[in-house]
Coordinates of C-alpha atoms in Angstrom, one line a residue:
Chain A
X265 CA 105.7 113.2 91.5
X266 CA 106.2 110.9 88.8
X267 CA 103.0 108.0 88.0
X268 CA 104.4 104.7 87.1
X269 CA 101.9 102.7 85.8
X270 CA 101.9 99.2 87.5
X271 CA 102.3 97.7 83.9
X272 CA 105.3 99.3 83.7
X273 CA 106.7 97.4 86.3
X274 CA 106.0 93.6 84.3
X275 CA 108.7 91.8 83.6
X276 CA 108.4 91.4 80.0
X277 CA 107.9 88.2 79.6
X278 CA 104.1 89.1 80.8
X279 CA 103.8 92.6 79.2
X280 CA 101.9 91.5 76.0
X281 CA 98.7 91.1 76.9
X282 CA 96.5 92.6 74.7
X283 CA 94.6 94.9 77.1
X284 CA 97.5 96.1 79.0
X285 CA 100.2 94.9 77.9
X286 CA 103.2 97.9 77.0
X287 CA 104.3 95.6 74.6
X288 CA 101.1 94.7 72.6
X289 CA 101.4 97.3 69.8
X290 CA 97.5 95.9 68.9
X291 CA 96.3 96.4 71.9
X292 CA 95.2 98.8 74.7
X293 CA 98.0 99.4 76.6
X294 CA 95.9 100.2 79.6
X295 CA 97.9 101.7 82.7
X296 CA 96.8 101.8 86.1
X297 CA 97.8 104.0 88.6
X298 CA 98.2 104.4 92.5
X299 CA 96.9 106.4 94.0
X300 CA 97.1 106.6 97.7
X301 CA 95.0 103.8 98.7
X302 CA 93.8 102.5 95.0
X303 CA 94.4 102.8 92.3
X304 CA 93.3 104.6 88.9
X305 CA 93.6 103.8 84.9
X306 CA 92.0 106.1 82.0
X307 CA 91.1 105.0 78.8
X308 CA 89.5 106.8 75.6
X309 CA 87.3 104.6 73.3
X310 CA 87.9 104.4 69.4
X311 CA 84.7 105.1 67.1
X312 CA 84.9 101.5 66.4
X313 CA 84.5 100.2 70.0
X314 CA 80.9 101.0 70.0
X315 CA 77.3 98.9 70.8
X316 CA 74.9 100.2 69.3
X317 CA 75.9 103.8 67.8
X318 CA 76.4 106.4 70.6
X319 CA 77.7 103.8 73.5
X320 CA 80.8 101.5 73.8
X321 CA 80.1 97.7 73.7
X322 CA 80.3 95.9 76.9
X323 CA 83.2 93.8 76.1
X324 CA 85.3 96.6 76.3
X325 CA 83.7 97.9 79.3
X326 CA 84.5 94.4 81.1
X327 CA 88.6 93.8 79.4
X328 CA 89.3 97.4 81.3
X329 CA 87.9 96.3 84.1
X330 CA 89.7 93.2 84.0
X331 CA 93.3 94.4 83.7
X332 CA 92.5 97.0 85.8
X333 CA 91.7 94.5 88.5
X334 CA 94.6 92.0 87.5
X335 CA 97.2 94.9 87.8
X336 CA 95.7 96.4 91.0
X337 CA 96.0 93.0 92.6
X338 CA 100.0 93.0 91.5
X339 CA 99.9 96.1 93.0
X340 CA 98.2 95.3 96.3
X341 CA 100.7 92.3 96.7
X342 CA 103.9 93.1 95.9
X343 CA 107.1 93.0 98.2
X344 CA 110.5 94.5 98.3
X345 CA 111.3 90.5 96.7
X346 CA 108.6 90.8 94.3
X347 CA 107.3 93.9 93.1
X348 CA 105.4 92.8 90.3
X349 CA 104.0 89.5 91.0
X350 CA 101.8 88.5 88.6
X351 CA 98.2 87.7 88.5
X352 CA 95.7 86.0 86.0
X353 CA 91.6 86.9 86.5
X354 CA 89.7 83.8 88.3
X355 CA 86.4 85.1 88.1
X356 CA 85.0 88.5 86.7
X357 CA 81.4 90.4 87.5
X358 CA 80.6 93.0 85.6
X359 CA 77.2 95.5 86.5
X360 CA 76.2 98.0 83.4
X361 CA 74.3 100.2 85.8
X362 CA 73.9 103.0 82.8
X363 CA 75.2 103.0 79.2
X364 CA 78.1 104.1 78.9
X365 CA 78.6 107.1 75.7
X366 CA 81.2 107.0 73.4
X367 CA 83.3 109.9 73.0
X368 CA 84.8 111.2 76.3
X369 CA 87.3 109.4 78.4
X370 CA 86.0 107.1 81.2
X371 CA 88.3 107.1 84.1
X372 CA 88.3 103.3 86.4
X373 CA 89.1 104.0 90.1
X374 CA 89.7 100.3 91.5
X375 CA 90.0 99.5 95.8
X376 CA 90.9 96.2 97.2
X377 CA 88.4 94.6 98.8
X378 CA 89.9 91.5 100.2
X379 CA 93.4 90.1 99.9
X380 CA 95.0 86.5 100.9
X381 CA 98.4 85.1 100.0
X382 CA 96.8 83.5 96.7
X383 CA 94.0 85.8 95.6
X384 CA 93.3 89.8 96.0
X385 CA 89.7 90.6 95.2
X386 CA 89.5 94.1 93.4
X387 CA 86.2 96.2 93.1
X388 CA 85.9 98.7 90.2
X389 CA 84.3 101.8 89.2
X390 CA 83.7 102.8 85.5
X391 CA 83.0 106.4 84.9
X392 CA 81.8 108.8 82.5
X393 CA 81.9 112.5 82.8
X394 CA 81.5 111.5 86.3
X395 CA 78.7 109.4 85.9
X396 CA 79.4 105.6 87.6
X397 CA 78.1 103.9 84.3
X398 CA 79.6 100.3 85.3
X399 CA 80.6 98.5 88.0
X400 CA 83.1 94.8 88.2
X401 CA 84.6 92.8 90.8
X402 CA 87.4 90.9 89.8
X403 CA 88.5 87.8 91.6
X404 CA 92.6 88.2 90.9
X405 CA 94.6 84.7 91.8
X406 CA 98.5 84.1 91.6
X407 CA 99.5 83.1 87.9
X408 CA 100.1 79.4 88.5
X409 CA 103.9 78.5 87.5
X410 CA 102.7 75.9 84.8
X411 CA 101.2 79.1 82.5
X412 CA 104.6 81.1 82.6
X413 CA 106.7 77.4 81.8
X414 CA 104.7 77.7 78.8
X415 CA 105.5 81.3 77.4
Chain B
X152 CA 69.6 73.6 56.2
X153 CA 71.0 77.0 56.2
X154 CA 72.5 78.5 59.4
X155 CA 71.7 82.2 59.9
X156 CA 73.1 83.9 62.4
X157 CA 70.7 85.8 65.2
X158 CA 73.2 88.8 64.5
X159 CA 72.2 88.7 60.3
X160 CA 68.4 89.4 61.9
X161 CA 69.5 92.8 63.5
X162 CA 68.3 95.9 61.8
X163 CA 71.2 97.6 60.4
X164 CA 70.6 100.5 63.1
X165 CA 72.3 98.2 66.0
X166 CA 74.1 96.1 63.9
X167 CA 77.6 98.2 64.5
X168 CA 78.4 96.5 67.7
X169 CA 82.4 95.7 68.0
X170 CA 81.9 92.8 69.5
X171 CA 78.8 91.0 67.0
X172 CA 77.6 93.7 64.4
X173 CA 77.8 92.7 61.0
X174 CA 78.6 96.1 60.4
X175 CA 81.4 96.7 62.0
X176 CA 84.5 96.1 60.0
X177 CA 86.7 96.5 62.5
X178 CA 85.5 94.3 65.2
X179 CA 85.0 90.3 65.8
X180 CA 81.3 89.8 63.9
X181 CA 80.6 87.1 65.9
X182 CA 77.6 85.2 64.9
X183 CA 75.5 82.9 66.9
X184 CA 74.0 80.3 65.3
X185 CA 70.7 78.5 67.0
X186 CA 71.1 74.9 66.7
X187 CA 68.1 73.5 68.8
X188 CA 67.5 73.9 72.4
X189 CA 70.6 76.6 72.4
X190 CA 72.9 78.5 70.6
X191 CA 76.7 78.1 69.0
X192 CA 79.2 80.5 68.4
X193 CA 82.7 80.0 66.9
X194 CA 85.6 82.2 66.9
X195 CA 89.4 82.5 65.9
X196 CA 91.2 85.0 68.3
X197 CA 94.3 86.8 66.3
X198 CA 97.7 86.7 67.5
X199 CA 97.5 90.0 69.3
X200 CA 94.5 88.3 71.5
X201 CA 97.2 87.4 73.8
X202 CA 97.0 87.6 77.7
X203 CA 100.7 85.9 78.5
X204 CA 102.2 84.4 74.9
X205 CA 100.2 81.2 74.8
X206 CA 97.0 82.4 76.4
X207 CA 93.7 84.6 75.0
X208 CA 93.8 87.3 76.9
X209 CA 90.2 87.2 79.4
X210 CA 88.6 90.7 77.9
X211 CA 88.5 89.0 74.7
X212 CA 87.1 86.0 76.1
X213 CA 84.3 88.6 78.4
X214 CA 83.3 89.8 75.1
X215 CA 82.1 87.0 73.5
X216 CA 80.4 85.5 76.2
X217 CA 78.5 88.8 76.4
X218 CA 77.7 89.1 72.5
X219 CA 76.6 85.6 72.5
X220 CA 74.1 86.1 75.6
X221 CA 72.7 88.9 74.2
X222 CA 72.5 87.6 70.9
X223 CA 71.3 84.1 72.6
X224 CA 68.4 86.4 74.6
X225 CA 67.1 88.0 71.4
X226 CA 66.5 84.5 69.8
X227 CA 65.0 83.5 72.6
X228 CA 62.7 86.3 73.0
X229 CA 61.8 86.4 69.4
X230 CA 58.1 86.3 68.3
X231 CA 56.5 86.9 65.1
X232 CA 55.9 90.9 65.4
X233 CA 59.4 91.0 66.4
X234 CA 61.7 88.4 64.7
X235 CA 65.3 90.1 66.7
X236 CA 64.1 92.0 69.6
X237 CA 67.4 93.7 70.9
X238 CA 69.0 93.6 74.8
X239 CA 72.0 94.9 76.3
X240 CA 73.6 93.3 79.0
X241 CA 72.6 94.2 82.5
X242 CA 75.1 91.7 84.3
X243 CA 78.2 89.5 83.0
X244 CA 79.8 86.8 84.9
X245 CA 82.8 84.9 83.5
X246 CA 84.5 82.5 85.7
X247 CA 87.9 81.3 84.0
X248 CA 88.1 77.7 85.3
X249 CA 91.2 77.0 83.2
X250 CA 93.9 79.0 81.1
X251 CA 92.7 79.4 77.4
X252 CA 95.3 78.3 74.4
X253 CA 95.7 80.6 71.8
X254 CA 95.4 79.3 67.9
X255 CA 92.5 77.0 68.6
X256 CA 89.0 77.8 67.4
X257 CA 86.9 78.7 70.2
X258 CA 83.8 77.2 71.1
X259 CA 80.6 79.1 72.8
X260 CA 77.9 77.1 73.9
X261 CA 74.6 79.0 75.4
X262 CA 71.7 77.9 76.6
X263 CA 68.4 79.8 78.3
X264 CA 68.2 79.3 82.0
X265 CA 65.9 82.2 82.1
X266 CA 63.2 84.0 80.4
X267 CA 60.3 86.7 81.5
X268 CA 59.4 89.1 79.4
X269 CA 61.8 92.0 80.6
X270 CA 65.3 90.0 80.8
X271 CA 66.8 86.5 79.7
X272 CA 69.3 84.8 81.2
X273 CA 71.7 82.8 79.1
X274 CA 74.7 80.8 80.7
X275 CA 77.8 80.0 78.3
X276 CA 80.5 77.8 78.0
X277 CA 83.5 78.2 76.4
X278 CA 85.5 75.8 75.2
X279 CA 89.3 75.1 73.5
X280 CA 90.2 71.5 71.4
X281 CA 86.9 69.9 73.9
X282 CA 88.4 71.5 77.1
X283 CA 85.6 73.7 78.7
X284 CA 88.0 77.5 79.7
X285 CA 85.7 79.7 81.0
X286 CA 81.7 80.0 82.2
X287 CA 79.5 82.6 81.6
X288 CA 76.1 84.0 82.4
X289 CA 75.2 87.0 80.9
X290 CA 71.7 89.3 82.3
X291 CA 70.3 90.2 79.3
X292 CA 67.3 93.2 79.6
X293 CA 65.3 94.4 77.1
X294 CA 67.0 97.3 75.5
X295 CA 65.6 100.6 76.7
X296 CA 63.8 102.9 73.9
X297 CA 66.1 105.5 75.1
X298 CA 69.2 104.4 73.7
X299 CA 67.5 104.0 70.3
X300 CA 66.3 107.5 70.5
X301 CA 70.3 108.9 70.8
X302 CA 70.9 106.8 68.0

């Protein structure tokens, strides 16, 4: 079975953001994935993404768990009218529960935990080597129309 | 008066951070400047900051709250023994209260809400041209000898 990632599916128009955009030759080009009832996204680190030398920095740690969120939440609320519909983070928590090392791949497995007609609320796990090193809840609400007027 | 930044205090062994280390050559060296009762931070993103075209993409704007509250914590703990003791971030909240432009400086305000002697907790605001874009507060803790120790 082939995995579309749910950034694939952005109109492009909204496919440059720079931590998932497909477009954003810069950037991180995170994909998420569903999976049954979530969804999941991978991403390895560069040397240079680190905190202090050994881990990756928290910023990081917190844009994949962002656009993770943000995608999930186009993916929980899409239609056979609109299958990507677009969604911009209104509020993002972010729990370093253990540093997370730098080096292996850390896999984010993301479940909706609420959804409405405006917002989906997305709760995410960051792993490494199977250890739950973070944890974010992102608080996903309908781009407003006056943001893409602008683009 | 000159204005040093609490990141120029680090010892060079966790001054690598992508997000604030003055080491780091490939990430955002963002200094926070203390300038009274709190702190200030001032940033340019790059064009490939982008979320939508017009607008910094919210990782970005995660980050720097973050390396400003942990930065912002460090000053605040500071005492003679230890001019820049370091913390890592044990919780980051960042509520996006309005789209932020892209071009425009960036502006990070912090300020101590809390201190004991094991965490600090800085709040931020971040602002574009005056208008405030997003809130932060950032959980600093005290960072653990462990994570020196892989170092």
């Amino acid at each position: 079975m082939a995995e579309t990632a749910i950034q694939s599916t952005y109109p492009d128009d909204v496919a440059h953001c720079y931590g998932c955009g497909r477009l954003n030759e810069a950037g991180h080009q995170l994909q998420s994935i569903p999976n049954g009832e979530g969804t999941q996204a991978r991403f390895t680190p560069r040397p240079e993404h680190t905190a202090i030398p050994g881990y990756v920095y928290g910023g990081l740690i917190a844009s994949l768990i962002d656009c993770h969120g943000t995608g999930t939440a186009s993916w929980a609320a899409r239609t056979a009218d609109d299958p990507a519909p677009r969604f911009v983070t209104g509020t993002l928590e972010v729990k370093y529960v253990a540093p997370t090392p730098l080096g292996p791949e850390l896999v984010l497995d993301a479940t909706v935990a609420e959804k409405s007609a405006r917002k989906v609320v997305v709760e995410v796990t960051v792993k490494a080597e199977g250890t739950v090193t973070a944890k974010g809840r992102v608080v996903a609400v309908r781009m407003p129309d006056s943001m893409i007027a602008k683009s």
